[in-house]
XYZ file of N, CA and C in Angstrom:
309
model
N 34.717 51.765 8.705
C 35.542 52.534 9.570
C 36.974 52.056 9.414
N 37.842 52.925 9.009
C 39.212 52.507 8.727
C 39.949 52.028 9.970
N 40.811 51.070 9.764
C 41.633 50.575 10.870
C 42.879 51.436 11.000
N 43.529 51.362 12.147
C 44.793 52.047 12.343
C 44.690 53.526 12.642
N 43.513 54.075 12.709
C 43.329 55.501 12.956
C 43.213 55.761 14.457
N 43.647 56.942 14.878
C 43.517 57.336 16.277
C 42.311 58.249 16.451
N 41.593 58.051 17.543
C 40.458 58.884 17.915
C 40.703 59.364 19.339
N 40.872 60.663 19.493
C 41.187 61.237 20.802
C 42.453 60.607 21.383
N 43.464 60.444 20.528
C 44.792 59.908 20.873
C 44.783 58.430 21.271
N 43.713 57.718 20.994
C 43.637 56.278 21.261
C 43.183 55.587 19.983
N 43.512 54.306 19.811
C 43.017 53.611 18.619
C 41.486 53.639 18.556
N 40.938 53.939 17.385
C 39.477 53.950 17.229
C 38.896 52.554 17.457
N 39.560 51.540 16.889
C 39.142 50.145 17.077
C 39.928 49.548 18.227
N 39.225 48.878 19.155
C 39.883 48.232 20.290
C 39.225 46.893 20.571
N 40.012 45.919 21.031
C 39.424 44.660 21.457
C 38.518 44.894 22.665
N 37.425 44.138 22.719
C 36.482 44.232 23.840
C 35.979 42.822 24.141
N 36.617 42.137 25.072
C 36.248 40.740 25.343
C 36.552 39.902 24.119
N 35.528 39.229 23.588
C 35.712 38.418 22.383
C 35.400 39.207 21.112
N 34.980 40.450 21.258
C 34.613 41.261 20.103
C 35.480 42.489 19.971
N 34.916 43.528 19.360
C 35.632 44.772 19.122
C 34.686 45.955 19.289
N 35.258 47.110 19.627
C 34.487 48.346 19.652
C 35.204 49.397 18.816
N 34.425 50.287 18.252
C 34.912 51.441 17.514
C 34.291 52.667 18.176
N 35.124 53.649 18.527
C 34.608 54.880 19.125
C 35.307 56.079 18.507
N 34.497 57.011 18.009
C 34.989 58.260 17.439
C 33.918 59.318 17.662
N 34.048 60.073 18.746
C 33.036 61.065 19.116
C 32.815 62.113 18.039
N 33.807 62.336 17.165
C 33.666 63.362 16.120
C 32.705 62.935 15.020
N 32.495 61.635 14.831
C 31.612 61.157 13.768
C 32.130 61.442 12.377
N 33.448 61.615 12.209
C 34.009 61.995 10.905
C 33.929 60.882 9.861
N 33.647 59.662 10.273
C 33.519 58.530 9.343
C 32.052 58.241 9.072
N 31.482 58.990 8.144
C 30.086 58.819 7.746
C 29.108 58.961 8.905
N 29.487 59.728 9.909
C 28.602 59.984 11.035
C 28.633 58.940 12.135
N 29.407 57.874 11.961
C 29.442 56.803 12.961
C 30.278 57.230 14.157
N 29.702 57.143 15.347
C 30.415 57.499 16.566
C 30.753 56.275 17.420
N 30.011 55.183 17.241
C 30.303 53.982 18.032
C 29.774 52.738 17.337
N 30.584 51.657 17.383
C 30.176 50.341 16.888
C 30.620 49.323 17.923
N 29.780 48.356 18.188
C 30.150 47.229 19.031
C 29.905 45.948 18.254
N 30.906 45.090 18.152
C 30.794 43.813 17.439
C 31.094 42.681 18.399
N 30.200 41.711 18.458
C 30.413 40.533 19.301
C 30.051 39.308 18.472
N 31.025 38.407 18.228
C 30.734 37.232 17.408
C 29.867 36.231 18.160
N 29.272 35.341 17.404
C 28.466 34.278 17.983
C 27.981 33.355 16.897
N 27.338 32.285 17.295
C 26.765 31.374 16.308
C 25.644 32.098 15.581
N 25.151 31.509 14.511
C 24.112 32.146 13.702
C 22.968 32.638 14.584
N 22.660 33.914 14.458
C 21.581 34.508 15.232
C 21.966 34.941 16.631
N 23.210 34.701 17.048
C 23.619 35.037 18.411
C 24.691 36.115 18.485
N 25.287 36.494 17.365
C 26.259 37.582 17.371
C 25.537 38.898 17.591
N 26.287 39.938 17.938
C 25.664 41.231 18.196
C 26.398 42.343 17.472
N 25.628 43.270 16.950
C 26.154 44.479 16.341
C 25.354 45.645 16.906
N 26.049 46.618 17.428
C 25.400 47.843 17.868
C 26.061 49.004 17.161
N 25.286 49.958 16.688
C 25.843 51.078 15.944
C 25.129 52.360 16.372
N 25.925 53.378 16.657
C 25.383 54.695 16.960
C 26.001 55.678 15.981
N 25.161 56.468 15.327
C 25.639 57.423 14.339
C 24.797 58.693 14.426
N 25.371 59.793 13.914
C 24.648 61.064 13.947
C 25.165 61.977 12.849
N 24.425 62.991 12.540
C 24.896 64.037 11.653
C 24.450 63.909 10.209
N 24.705 64.975 9.468
C 24.272 65.072 8.077
C 25.045 64.149 7.145
N 26.243 63.696 7.531
C 27.025 62.837 6.640
C 26.653 61.364 6.753
N 25.656 61.049 7.542
C 25.216 59.670 7.740
C 24.380 59.207 6.545
N 24.891 58.236 5.752
C 24.175 57.808 4.538
C 23.118 56.749 4.843
N 21.954 57.178 5.243
C 20.851 56.256 5.551
C 19.630 56.608 4.711
N 18.747 55.641 4.528
C 17.496 55.963 3.846
C 16.626 56.835 4.751
N 15.661 57.474 4.166
C 14.753 58.324 4.930
C 13.934 57.480 5.906
N 13.714 58.031 7.079
C 12.882 57.383 8.087
C 11.493 57.993 8.045
N 10.460 57.257 8.412
C 10.473 55.861 8.829
C 10.688 54.921 7.649
N 11.252 53.740 7.938
C 11.487 52.739 6.904
C 10.176 52.068 6.532
N 10.057 51.686 5.276
C 8.889 50.930 4.834
C 9.380 49.585 4.341
N 9.091 48.548 5.097
C 9.545 47.201 4.736
C 8.522 46.194 5.230
N 7.653 45.761 4.348
C 6.611 44.818 4.755
C 7.175 43.433 5.042
N 8.321 43.094 4.434
C 8.918 41.766 4.640
C 10.080 41.815 5.621
N 10.190 42.875 6.409
C 11.286 42.990 7.356
C 12.354 43.942 6.842
N 13.338 44.175 7.676
C 14.422 45.100 7.350
C 15.746 44.369 7.450
N 16.557 44.432 6.393
C 17.880 43.834 6.394
C 18.906 44.914 6.680
N 19.760 44.649 7.662
C 20.828 45.573 8.030
C 22.149 44.865 7.795
N 23.072 45.511 7.071
C 24.384 44.929 6.787
C 25.478 45.900 7.178
N 26.547 45.344 7.697
C 27.780 46.074 7.944
C 28.827 45.389 7.087
N 29.251 46.057 6.007
C 30.155 45.439 5.040
C 31.544 46.041 5.120
N 32.522 45.189 4.904
C 33.917 45.627 4.878
C 34.274 46.079 3.473
N 34.945 47.217 3.368
C 35.424 47.691 2.067
C 36.609 46.868 1.579
N 37.428 46.356 2.506
C 38.636 45.634 2.122
C 38.437 44.128 1.995
N 37.246 43.625 2.296
C 36.983 42.183 2.225
C 35.487 41.989 2.037
N 35.017 42.140 0.799
C 33.584 42.109 0.531
C 32.959 40.732 0.709
N 33.773 39.695 0.899
C 33.230 38.353 1.118
C 32.694 38.175 2.536
N 33.070 39.082 3.449
C 32.638 38.963 4.837
C 31.840 40.196 5.253
N 30.730 39.953 5.931
C 29.941 41.056 6.444
C 29.131 40.576 7.646
N 28.571 41.526 8.368
C 27.635 41.235 9.452
C 26.260 41.573 8.888
N 25.299 40.695 9.084
C 23.961 40.925 8.543
C 22.909 40.403 9.495
N 21.799 41.113 9.551
C 20.646 40.662 10.315
C 19.390 41.071 9.563
N 18.370 40.215 9.610
C 17.069 40.529 9.033
C 16.086 40.642 10.195
N 15.561 41.824 10.381
C 14.623 42.083 11.468
C 13.201 41.952 10.935
N 12.430 40.977 11.428
C 11.076 40.785 10.914
C 10.136 41.936 11.276
N 10.409 42.612 12.380
C 9.574 43.738 12.801
C 10.452 44.712 13.582
N 10.000 45.936 13.702
C 10.760 46.928 14.450
C 10.091 47.196 15.796
N 10.896 47.633 16.747
C 10.369 48.063 18.042
C 9.943 49.520 17.968
N 10.676 50.270 17.136
C 10.346 51.681 16.923
C 10.757 52.045 15.508
N 9.875 52.709 14.796
C 10.136 53.114 13.423
C 9.440 54.453 13.204
N 10.149 55.520 13.566
C 9.564 56.855 13.483
C 10.373 57.714 12.510
N 10.047 58.963 12.445
C 10.750 59.886 11.556
C 12.183 60.149 12.018
N 12.525 59.790 13.271
C 13.871 60.054 13.789
C 14.602 58.818 14.294
N 13.906 57.695 14.487
C 14.540 56.529 15.115
C 14.047 55.239 14.494
N 15.008 54.337 14.238
C 14.673 52.951 13.892
C 15.347 52.069 14.925
N 14.596 51.216 15.595
C 15.150 50.290 16.584
C 14.478 48.935 16.395
N 15.297 47.885 16.404
C 14.755 46.538 16.209
C 15.625 45.537 16.961
N 15.051 44.413 17.316
C 15.783 43.303 17.944
C 15.351 42.019 17.263
N 16.282 41.101 17.198
C 15.934 39.792 16.676
C 15.198 39.002 17.753
N 14.259 38.166 17.332
C 13.521 37.364 18.331
C 14.412 36.384 19.061
């Protein structure tokens, strides 16, 4: 999600406590409408992402991953840094929804 862009006349990215949020109801950036980032020690940071629409580049659901599912949020301008989590199991894995939490 590009920085410096306005969404509904407000910055798309905004500070939120110790983290950041991204909000764009139009979903014009690959279908992403909301992101929440909260830093923390290993295993304690949080990433939340809500996306919708045909422009969302995701694999077909349900996911098939016997060894867990790896989710990454990568920066285009700094490939050395990313947010990543490996979910050993999902809470929901259907044709329309994937939801998981770390233990």
